PDB file of C-alpha atoms in Angstrom:
ATOM      1  CA  MET A 666     -49.091 -37.917 -96.572  1.00  0.00           C
ATOM      2  CA  ARG A 667     -47.574 -37.172 -93.456  1.00  0.00           C
ATOM      3  CA  ARG A 668     -48.483 -39.300 -90.315  1.00  0.00           C
ATOM      4  CA  ARG A 669     -50.223 -37.636 -87.301  1.00  0.00           C
ATOM      5  CA  SER A 670     -47.121 -38.123 -84.132  1.00  0.00           C
ATOM      6  CA  ALA A 671     -49.268 -39.490 -81.110  1.00  0.00           C
ATOM      7  CA  GLY A 672     -49.359 -36.784 -78.724  1.00  0.00           C
ATOM      8  CA  ARG A 673     -47.037 -37.657 -75.111  1.00  0.00           C
ATOM      9  CA  SER A 674     -49.600 -38.402 -72.818  1.00  0.00           C
ATOM     10  CA  HIS A 675     -49.088 -37.047 -69.667  1.00  0.00           C
ATOM     11  CA  PRO A 676     -49.098 -38.724 -66.273  1.00  0.00           C
ATOM     12  CA  ARG A 677     -52.350 -37.909 -64.314  1.00  0.00           C
ATOM     13  CA  PRO A 678     -51.735 -35.891 -60.791  1.00  0.00           C
ATOM     14  CA  ILE A 679     -51.452 -38.100 -57.703  1.00  0.00           C
ATOM     15  CA  MET A 680     -54.462 -38.209 -55.324  1.00  0.00           C
ATOM     16  CA  ARG A 681     -53.342 -38.373 -51.836  1.00  0.00           C
ATOM     17  CA  PRO A 682     -55.375 -39.060 -49.730  1.00  0.00           C
ATOM     18  CA  PRO A 683     -57.172 -36.200 -47.707  1.00  0.00           C
ATOM     19  CA  ARG A 684     -55.587 -34.962 -44.530  1.00  0.00           C
ATOM     20  CA  PRO A 685     -57.752 -35.234 -40.822  1.00  0.00           C
ATOM     21  CA  ARG A 686     -59.517 -31.587 -40.208  1.00  0.00           C
ATOM     22  CA  LYS A 687     -60.454 -30.006 -36.892  1.00  0.00           C
ATOM     23  CA  PRO A 688     -64.262 -28.956 -35.996  1.00  0.00           C
ATOM     24  CA  THR A 689     -65.012 -26.046 -38.541  1.00  0.00           C
ATOM     25  CA  ARG A 690     -66.463 -22.985 -36.420  1.00  0.00           C
ATOM     26  CA  PRO A 691     -69.164 -21.688 -38.167  1.00  0.00           C
ATOM     27  CA  HIS A 692     -69.541 -17.473 -38.325  1.00  0.00           C
ATOM     28  CA  LEU A 693     -72.755 -16.630 -37.171  1.00  0.00           C
ATOM     29  CA  THR A 694     -73.864 -13.042 -36.745  1.00  0.00           C
ATOM     30  CA  ARG A 695     -76.638 -11.278 -34.956  1.00  0.00           C
ATOM     31  CA  SER A 696     -78.203  -9.944 -37.868  1.00  0.00           C
ATOM     32  CA  MET A 697     -78.794 -13.847 -39.253  1.00  0.00           C
ATOM     33  CA  THR A 698     -82.486 -15.662 -38.019  1.00  0.00           C
ATOM     34  CA  THR A 699     -82.688 -18.841 -36.541  1.00  0.00           C
ATOM     35  CA  ALA A 700     -83.579 -20.600 -39.013  1.00  0.00           C
ATOM     36  CA  GLN A 701     -80.734 -19.067 -40.889  1.00  0.00           C
ATOM     37  CA  ALA A 702     -78.240 -19.981 -37.975  1.00  0.00           C
ATOM     38  CA  PHE A 703     -79.591 -23.636 -38.229  1.00  0.00           C
ATOM     39  CA  GLU A 704     -78.356 -23.867 -41.174  1.00  0.00           C
ATOM     40  CA  VAL A 705     -75.212 -22.634 -41.035  1.00  0.00           C
ATOM     41  CA  VAL A 706     -74.271 -24.892 -38.367  1.00  0.00           C
ATOM     42  CA  VAL A 707     -76.053 -28.340 -39.901  1.00  0.00           C
ATOM     43  CA  LEU A 708     -73.971 -27.663 -42.911  1.00  0.00           C
ATOM     44  CA  ALA A 709     -70.991 -27.121 -40.822  1.00  0.00           C
ATOM     45  CA  CYS A 710     -71.297 -30.392 -39.436  1.00  0.00           C
ATOM     46  CA  LEU A 711     -71.879 -32.302 -42.065  1.00  0.00           C
ATOM     47  CA  ASP A 712     -68.988 -31.093 -44.137  1.00  0.00           C
ATOM     48  CA  ASP A 713     -66.651 -31.704 -41.835  1.00  0.00           C
ATOM     49  CA  PHE A 714     -68.451 -35.531 -41.172  1.00  0.00           C
ATOM     50  CA  ALA A 715     -67.789 -35.928 -44.523  1.00  0.00           C
ATOM     51  CA  HIS A 716     -64.678 -34.623 -44.840  1.00  0.00           C
ATOM     52  CA  ASN A 717     -62.947 -37.387 -42.019  1.00  0.00           C
ATOM     53  CA  LEU A 718     -65.304 -39.761 -43.523  1.00  0.00           C
ATOM     54  CA  ARG A 719     -63.390 -39.916 -46.731  1.00  0.00           C
ATOM     55  CA  CYS A 720     -60.029 -39.974 -44.257  1.00  0.00           C
ATOM     56  CA  VAL A 721     -61.161 -43.244 -42.179  1.00  0.00           C
ATOM     57  CA  MET A 722     -62.024 -44.863 -45.591  1.00  0.00           C
ATOM     58  CA  THR A 723     -58.766 -43.911 -47.493  1.00  0.00           C
ATOM     59  CA  ARG A 724     -56.402 -43.400 -44.856  1.00  0.00           C
ATOM     60  CA  ASP A 725     -55.024 -45.697 -41.516  1.00  0.00           C
ATOM     61  CA  ASP A 726     -54.868 -42.533 -39.403  1.00  0.00           C
ATOM     62  CA  PRO A 727     -55.538 -42.574 -36.057  1.00  0.00           C
ATOM     63  CA  ASP A 728     -56.952 -38.840 -36.519  1.00  0.00           C
ATOM     64  CA  GLY A 729     -59.364 -40.050 -39.056  1.00  0.00           C
ATOM     65  CA  PRO A 730     -61.174 -41.453 -36.574  1.00  0.00           C
ATOM     66  CA  ARG A 731     -61.684 -39.152 -33.822  1.00  0.00           C
ATOM     67  CA  CYS A 732     -62.439 -35.712 -36.109  1.00  0.00           C
ATOM     68  CA  ALA A 733     -65.449 -37.908 -37.683  1.00  0.00           C
ATOM     69  CA  ARG A 734     -67.202 -38.624 -33.955  1.00  0.00           C
ATOM     70  CA  ALA A 735     -66.024 -34.919 -33.406  1.00  0.00           C
ATOM     71  CA  ALA A 736     -68.406 -34.195 -36.357  1.00  0.00           C
ATOM     72  CA  LEU A 737     -70.741 -36.170 -35.441  1.00  0.00           C
ATOM     73  CA  ARG A 738     -70.866 -35.023 -31.557  1.00  0.00           C
ATOM     74  CA  ARG A 739     -71.093 -31.203 -32.510  1.00  0.00           C
ATOM     75  CA  LEU A 740     -74.097 -32.644 -34.900  1.00  0.00           C
ATOM     76  CA  CYS A 741     -76.378 -33.239 -31.657  1.00  0.00           C
ATOM     77  CA  SER A 742     -74.761 -30.626 -29.542  1.00  0.00           C
ATOM     78  CA  ALA A 743     -76.403 -28.495 -32.279  1.00  0.00           C
ATOM     79  CA  LEU A 744     -79.998 -29.924 -32.498  1.00  0.00           C
ATOM     80  CA  ASP A 745     -80.123 -29.757 -28.767  1.00  0.00           C
ATOM     81  CA  GLY A 746     -78.997 -26.284 -28.851  1.00  0.00           C
ATOM     82  CA  PHE A 747     -82.048 -25.535 -31.707  1.00  0.00           C
ATOM     83  CA  GLY A 748     -84.010 -27.816 -29.860  1.00  0.00           C
ATOM     84  CA  PRO A 749     -86.841 -25.702 -29.002  1.00  0.00           C
ATOM     85  CA  VAL A 750     -87.407 -24.852 -32.828  1.00  0.00           C
ATOM     86  CA  LEU A 751     -87.082 -28.733 -34.413  1.00  0.00           C
ATOM     87  CA  ARG A 752     -89.448 -31.266 -34.879  1.00  0.00           C
ATOM     88  CA  PRO A 753     -88.717 -34.123 -32.846  1.00  0.00           C
ATOM     89  CA  ALA A 754     -89.409 -36.798 -35.832  1.00  0.00           C
ATOM     90  CA  ALA A 755     -86.533 -35.145 -38.093  1.00  0.00           C
ATOM     91  CA  ALA A 756     -84.474 -34.141 -35.619  1.00  0.00           C
ATOM     92  CA  ASP A 757     -84.675 -37.824 -33.676  1.00  0.00           C
ATOM     93  CA  SER A 758     -83.976 -39.576 -36.962  1.00  0.00           C
ATOM     94  CA  VAL A 759     -80.655 -37.915 -37.465  1.00  0.00           C
ATOM     95  CA  ARG A 760     -79.506 -38.280 -34.205  1.00  0.00           C
ATOM     96  CA  GLU A 761     -80.569 -41.956 -34.128  1.00  0.00           C
ATOM     97  CA  GLU A 762     -78.340 -42.192 -36.916  1.00  0.00           C
ATOM     98  CA  ALA A 763     -75.554 -40.179 -35.989  1.00  0.00           C
ATOM     99  CA  CYS A 764     -75.133 -42.273 -32.651  1.00  0.00           C
ATOM    100  CA  GLY A 765     -74.725 -45.570 -34.551  1.00  0.00           C
ATOM    101  CA  LEU A 766     -71.975 -44.078 -36.647  1.00  0.00           C
ATOM    102  CA  CYS A 767     -69.939 -42.505 -33.558  1.00  0.00           C
ATOM    103  CA  HIS A 768     -70.887 -46.116 -31.626  1.00  0.00           C
ATOM    104  CA  ALA A 769     -68.958 -47.161 -34.827  1.00  0.00           C
ATOM    105  CA  LEU A 770     -66.105 -45.223 -34.676  1.00  0.00           C
ATOM    106  CA  VAL A 771     -65.167 -45.108 -31.367  1.00  0.00           C
ATOM    107  CA  ARG A 772     -64.392 -49.205 -31.117  1.00  0.00           C
ATOM    108  CA  GLN A 773     -61.130 -49.835 -30.958  1.00  0.00           C
ATOM    109  CA  ARG A 774     -60.513 -52.990 -34.646  1.00  0.00           C
ATOM    110  CA  ALA A 775     -58.549 -52.936 -37.368  1.00  0.00           C
ATOM    111  CA  ALA A 776     -59.382 -50.186 -40.130  1.00  0.00           C
ATOM    112  CA  ALA A 777     -60.114 -53.232 -42.136  1.00  0.00           C
ATOM    113  CA  ARG A 778     -63.272 -53.597 -40.037  1.00  0.00           C
ATOM    114  CA  LEU A 779     -64.085 -50.674 -38.931  1.00  0.00           C
ATOM    115  CA  ARG A 780     -64.421 -49.693 -42.882  1.00  0.00           C
ATOM    116  CA  ALA A 781     -66.679 -53.083 -43.605  1.00  0.00           C
ATOM    117  CA  ASP A 782     -68.821 -52.182 -41.057  1.00  0.00           C
ATOM    118  CA  LEU A 783     -68.865 -48.348 -41.777  1.00  0.00           C
ATOM    119  CA  VAL A 784     -70.090 -49.692 -45.471  1.00  0.00           C
ATOM    120  CA  ALA A 785     -72.785 -52.019 -44.601  1.00  0.00           C
ATOM    121  CA  ARG A 786     -74.000 -49.070 -42.041  1.00  0.00           C
ATOM    122  CA  ASP A 787     -73.823 -46.841 -45.104  1.00  0.00           C
ATOM    123  CA  ALA A 788     -71.882 -44.062 -43.527  1.00  0.00           C
ATOM    124  CA  ASP A 789     -70.919 -42.781 -46.572  1.00  0.00           C
ATOM    125  CA  GLY A 790     -75.052 -41.475 -47.651  1.00  0.00           C
ATOM    126  CA  PHE A 791     -75.143 -40.113 -44.102  1.00  0.00           C
ATOM    127  CA  THR A 792     -74.676 -36.610 -44.864  1.00  0.00           C
ATOM    128  CA  ALA A 793     -77.449 -36.446 -47.890  1.00  0.00           C
ATOM    129  CA  ARG A 794     -80.048 -38.558 -45.934  1.00  0.00           C
ATOM    130  CA  ALA A 795     -79.044 -35.640 -43.095  1.00  0.00           C
ATOM    131  CA  ARG A 796     -79.323 -33.084 -45.011  1.00  0.00           C
ATOM    132  CA  ARG A 797     -82.826 -33.739 -47.114  1.00  0.00           C
ATOM    133  CA  ARG A 798     -83.959 -34.391 -43.657  1.00  0.00           C
ATOM    134  CA  LEU A 799     -82.505 -31.209 -42.395  1.00  0.00           C
ATOM    135  CA  SER A 800     -83.237 -29.075 -45.076  1.00  0.00           C
ATOM    136  CA  GLY A 801     -85.935 -26.967 -46.207  1.00  0.00           C
ATOM    137  CA  THR A 802     -89.181 -26.213 -43.559  1.00  0.00           C
ATOM    138  CA  GLY A 803     -89.333 -29.932 -42.783  1.00  0.00           C
ATOM    139  CA  TRP A 804     -87.535 -30.090 -39.811  1.00  0.00           C
ATOM    140  CA  GLN A 805     -89.560 -26.437 -38.004  1.00  0.00           C
ATOM    141  CA  ARG A 806     -92.122 -26.896 -36.096  1.00  0.00           C
ATOM    142  CA  ARG A 807     -95.760 -25.528 -36.561  1.00  0.00           C
ATOM    143  CA  ASP A 808     -96.408 -23.904 -33.385  1.00  0.00           C
ATOM    144  CA  ALA A 809     -96.658 -19.970 -32.972  1.00  0.00           C
ATOM    145  CA  PRO A 810     -93.689 -19.977 -30.382  1.00  0.00           C
ATOM    146  CA  ALA A 811     -91.637 -21.318 -32.916  1.00  0.00           C
ATOM    147  CA  ARG A 812     -92.193 -19.711 -35.642  1.00  0.00           C
ATOM    148  CA  ALA A 813     -91.551 -16.562 -34.173  1.00  0.00           C
ATOM    149  CA  LEU A 814     -87.989 -18.233 -32.363  1.00  0.00           C
ATOM    150  CA  LEU A 815     -87.630 -18.904 -36.373  1.00  0.00           C
ATOM    151  CA  SER A 816     -87.520 -15.896 -37.998  1.00  0.00           C
ATOM    152  CA  ALA A 817     -86.294 -13.766 -35.403  1.00  0.00           C
ATOM    153  CA  SER A 818     -82.469 -13.192 -34.674  1.00  0.00           C
ATOM    154  CA  VAL A 819     -81.030 -16.247 -33.355  1.00  0.00           C
ATOM    155  CA  ALA A 820     -79.176 -14.480 -30.647  1.00  0.00           C
ATOM    156  CA  GLY A 821     -82.301 -15.414 -28.436  1.00  0.00           C
ATOM    157  CA  VAL A 822     -82.168 -18.890 -28.964  1.00  0.00           C
ATOM    158  CA  ALA A 823     -78.451 -19.637 -28.727  1.00  0.00           C
ATOM    159  CA  ALA A 824     -78.685 -17.674 -24.851  1.00  0.00           C
ATOM    160  CA  CYS A 825     -81.449 -19.943 -23.737  1.00  0.00           C
ATOM    161  CA  ALA A 826     -78.821 -22.980 -25.342  1.00  0.00           C
ATOM    162  CA  LEU A 827     -76.468 -21.790 -23.132  1.00  0.00           C
ATOM    163  CA  ASP A 828     -78.132 -21.174 -20.222  1.00  0.00           C
ATOM    164  CA  THR A 829     -80.085 -25.331 -20.393  1.00  0.00           C
ATOM    165  CA  ALA A 830     -76.861 -26.332 -21.046  1.00  0.00           C
ATOM    166  CA  ARG A 831     -74.849 -24.732 -18.353  1.00  0.00           C
ATOM    167  CA  ALA A 832     -77.852 -25.883 -15.899  1.00  0.00           C
ATOM    168  CA  ARG A 833     -77.583 -29.232 -16.997  1.00  0.00           C
ATOM    169  CA  ALA A 834     -73.646 -29.326 -15.988  1.00  0.00           C
ATOM    170  CA  LEU A 835     -74.646 -27.667 -13.005  1.00  0.00           C
ATOM    171  CA  ALA A 836     -76.815 -30.229 -11.945  1.00  0.00           C
ATOM    172  CA  HIS A 837     -74.253 -32.713 -11.176  1.00  0.00           C
ATOM    173  CA  GLY A 838     -73.465 -31.077  -7.696  1.00  0.00           C
ATOM    174  CA  GLY A 839     -70.403 -29.967  -5.829  1.00  0.00           C
ATOM    175  CA  ARG A 840     -67.042 -30.651  -5.608  1.00  0.00           C
ATOM    176  CA  VAL A 841     -65.335 -33.272  -8.248  1.00  0.00           C
ATOM    177  CA  ALA A 842     -63.532 -35.249  -5.636  1.00  0.00           C
ATOM    178  CA  ARG A 843     -66.811 -36.057  -4.249  1.00  0.00           C
ATOM    179  CA  MET A 844     -68.612 -36.859  -7.478  1.00  0.00           C
ATOM    180  CA  PRO A 845     -68.838 -41.045  -7.635  1.00  0.00           C
ATOM    181  CA  GLU A 846     -67.039 -42.157 -11.359  1.00  0.00           C
ATOM    182  CA  GLY A 847     -69.867 -42.176 -13.548  1.00  0.00           C
ATOM    183  CA  ARG A 848     -71.735 -38.741 -12.574  1.00  0.00           C
ATOM    184  CA  ARG A 849     -68.010 -37.443 -14.138  1.00  0.00           C
ATOM    185  CA  ALA A 850     -67.955 -39.435 -17.395  1.00  0.00           C
ATOM    186  CA  ALA A 851     -71.662 -37.407 -17.370  1.00  0.00           C
ATOM    187  CA  LEU A 852     -70.630 -34.289 -16.647  1.00  0.00           C
ATOM    188  CA  ARG A 853     -67.561 -34.666 -18.568  1.00  0.00           C
ATOM    189  CA  ASP A 854     -70.837 -35.275 -22.164  1.00  0.00           C
ATOM    190  CA  ASP A 855     -72.436 -32.282 -20.733  1.00  0.00           C
ATOM    191  CA  LEU A 856     -69.786 -30.159 -20.765  1.00  0.00           C
ATOM    192  CA  ARG A 857     -68.762 -31.382 -24.418  1.00  0.00           C
ATOM    193  CA  VAL A 858     -72.511 -30.308 -25.419  1.00  0.00           C
ATOM    194  CA  LEU A 859     -71.975 -26.603 -23.544  1.00  0.00           C
ATOM    195  CA  ARG A 860     -68.597 -26.497 -25.515  1.00  0.00           C
ATOM    196  CA  HIS A 861     -69.695 -27.060 -28.645  1.00  0.00           C
ATOM    197  CA  LEU A 862     -72.896 -24.747 -28.192  1.00  0.00           C
ATOM    198  CA  CYS A 863     -69.865 -22.058 -26.991  1.00  0.00           C
ATOM    199  CA  GLU A 864     -68.010 -22.704 -30.436  1.00  0.00           C
ATOM    200  CA  PHE A 865     -71.175 -21.869 -32.259  1.00  0.00           C
ATOM    201  CA  PHE A 866     -72.707 -19.232 -30.514  1.00  0.00           C
ATOM    202  CA  ALA A 867     -69.584 -17.073 -29.240  1.00  0.00           C
ATOM    203  CA  PRO A 868     -69.155 -15.027 -32.558  1.00  0.00           C
ATOM    204  CA  LEU A 869     -73.196 -13.353 -31.215  1.00  0.00           C
ATOM    205  CA  TRP A 870     -70.831 -12.130 -28.323  1.00  0.00           C
ATOM    206  CA  PRO A 871     -67.557  -9.876 -27.386  1.00  0.00           C
ATOM    207  CA  ALA A 872     -64.376 -12.430 -28.103  1.00  0.00           C
ATOM    208  CA  ALA A 873     -62.839 -10.918 -25.307  1.00  0.00           C
ATOM    209  CA  ALA A 874     -65.639 -12.869 -23.059  1.00  0.00           C
ATOM    210  CA  SER A 875     -66.048 -15.810 -25.175  1.00  0.00           C
ATOM    211  CA  GLU A 876     -62.699 -16.532 -25.615  1.00  0.00           C
ATOM    212  CA  PRO A 877     -61.113 -16.695 -22.643  1.00  0.00           C
ATOM    213  CA  ALA A 878     -64.615 -18.817 -20.988  1.00  0.00           C
ATOM    214  CA  LEU A 879     -63.896 -21.566 -23.478  1.00  0.00           C
ATOM    215  CA  GLU A 880     -60.562 -21.669 -22.880  1.00  0.00           C
ATOM    216  CA  ARG A 881     -61.498 -22.290 -19.789  1.00  0.00           C
ATOM    217  CA  LEU A 882     -63.876 -25.107 -20.327  1.00  0.00           C
ATOM    218  CA  GLU A 883     -61.480 -27.079 -22.845  1.00  0.00           C
ATOM    219  CA  ARG A 884     -59.535 -27.056 -19.896  1.00  0.00           C
ATOM    220  CA  LEU A 885     -61.374 -28.360 -16.922  1.00  0.00           C
ATOM    221  CA  GLU A 886     -62.501 -31.140 -19.850  1.00  0.00           C
ATOM    222  CA  ARG A 887     -59.063 -31.885 -20.353  1.00  0.00           C
ATOM    223  CA  ALA A 888     -58.420 -31.906 -16.716  1.00  0.00           C
ATOM    224  CA  LEU A 889     -61.348 -34.355 -15.260  1.00  0.00           C
ATOM    225  CA  ARG A 890     -60.076 -36.678 -18.214  1.00  0.00           C
ATOM    226  CA  THR A 891     -56.831 -36.735 -17.362  1.00  0.00           C
ATOM    227  CA  HIS A 892     -57.884 -37.402 -13.606  1.00  0.00           C
ATOM    228  CA  ASP A 893     -60.149 -40.508 -15.105  1.00  0.00           C
ATOM    229  CA  ASP A 894     -57.594 -41.820 -17.126  1.00  0.00           C
ATOM    230  CA  PRO A 895     -56.480 -45.270 -15.973  1.00  0.00           C
ATOM    231  CA  ALA A 896     -52.960 -44.967 -17.900  1.00  0.00           C
ATOM    232  CA  ALA A 897     -52.901 -41.524 -16.754  1.00  0.00           C
ATOM    233  CA  GLN A 898     -48.604 -41.032 -14.720  1.00  0.00           C
ATOM    234  CA  GLU A 899     -48.339 -41.037 -11.386  1.00  0.00           C
ATOM    235  CA  GLY A 900     -49.477 -37.839  -9.591  1.00  0.00           C
ATOM    236  CA  ALA A 901     -50.956 -36.345 -12.921  1.00  0.00           C
ATOM    237  CA  GLY A 902     -54.132 -37.536 -11.338  1.00  0.00           C
ATOM    238  CA  ALA A 903     -53.982 -35.360  -8.432  1.00  0.00           C
ATOM    239  CA  ALA A 904     -52.652 -32.641 -10.060  1.00  0.00           C
ATOM    240  CA  ALA A 905     -55.683 -32.627 -12.536  1.00  0.00           C
ATOM    241  CA  LEU A 906     -58.003 -33.184  -9.875  1.00  0.00           C
ATOM    242  CA  GLU A 907     -57.131 -30.302  -8.125  1.00  0.00           C
ATOM    243  CA  THR A 908     -56.924 -28.210 -11.826  1.00  0.00           C
ATOM    244  CA  ALA A 909     -60.600 -29.542 -12.437  1.00  0.00           C
ATOM    245  CA  GLU A 910     -61.867 -28.406  -8.752  1.00  0.00           C
ATOM    246  CA  THR A 911     -60.835 -24.800  -9.266  1.00  0.00           C
ATOM    247  CA  LEU A 912     -61.727 -24.305 -13.147  1.00  0.00           C
ATOM    248  CA  TRP A 913     -65.524 -26.344 -11.837  1.00  0.00           C
ATOM    249  CA  THR A 914     -66.253 -24.143  -9.258  1.00  0.00           C
ATOM    250  CA  ALA A 915     -65.521 -20.758 -10.652  1.00  0.00           C
ATOM    251  CA  MET A 916     -67.542 -22.059 -13.588  1.00  0.00           C
ATOM    252  CA  ARG A 917     -70.221 -22.955 -10.991  1.00  0.00           C
ATOM    253  CA  ASP A 918     -69.876 -19.220  -8.975  1.00  0.00           C
ATOM    254  CA  GLY A 919     -69.632 -17.208 -11.773  1.00  0.00           C
ATOM    255  CA  PRO A 920     -71.687 -15.654 -13.833  1.00  0.00           C
ATOM    256  CA  PRO A 921     -72.463 -16.791 -17.520  1.00  0.00           C
ATOM    257  CA  TRP A 922     -70.772 -14.974 -19.722  1.00  0.00           C
ATOM    258  CA  TRP A 923     -73.132 -14.450 -22.574  1.00  0.00           C
ATOM    259  CA  ARG A 924     -75.865 -12.950 -20.151  1.00  0.00           C
ATOM    260  CA  ASP A 925     -73.144 -10.001 -18.723  1.00  0.00           C
ATOM    261  CA  LEU A 926     -72.649  -8.664 -22.388  1.00  0.00           C
ATOM    262  CA  ARG A 927     -74.840  -7.809 -25.425  1.00  0.00           C
ATOM    263  CA  PRO A 928     -74.492  -9.524 -28.074  1.00  0.00           C
ATOM    264  CA  GLN A 929     -72.749  -8.328 -31.364  1.00  0.00           C
ATOM    265  CA  GLY A 930     -72.829  -8.719 -34.925  1.00  0.00           C
TER     266      GLY A 930
END
């Protein structure tokens, strides 16, 4: 009886740790209801966080924590933007946990200590918990105005969310140079929320208007960060302040691009 030759063992493929990835810009259309658009935006933010969290836990790459923080901040901005249709209990519970994880990720420390903290916070389970809280209809307000918004085109909620975020940023006042450092920091936070909402909702308007406006907003944020960075090279802070002042004045005095154009898609 012939012996069956042992089959050759094939080496298992090496699974490399995933690389950090930049935020996913969800593709919204005007034909989507507010409820549908909310799910698309939230799932994109949660998927980005889950991916970048795997990077943090398996790869020593400084971009991992940064990209994971960005995903959490975008999620919180989405909760702001869709606030008129969200039940406070559902939104607040997700926001509170997201802020705690973001605080853990922003601290500068050894990778092993960061990972131990994230394990203690059960960061790996955050995406599943947030999905449960923000799926189905449990996250939706029940009052008549909210129900009407939920079933209407997302374009209306988008424009109102952008109006609110812009007004919050403009409330910080006139010239950037005259703002105390703490107020400039608060302005940067509010501009970041506005940028996130612009990125979410830009597909609802012609790119010829939304993309240049978004690029100017990003430049304004960079200029403010450079000006307030104590490690900035000599002279860079002054140049950044001049750039920020110009862009901030144009934003204050110009009309919001989403109100001058008809939504598309």
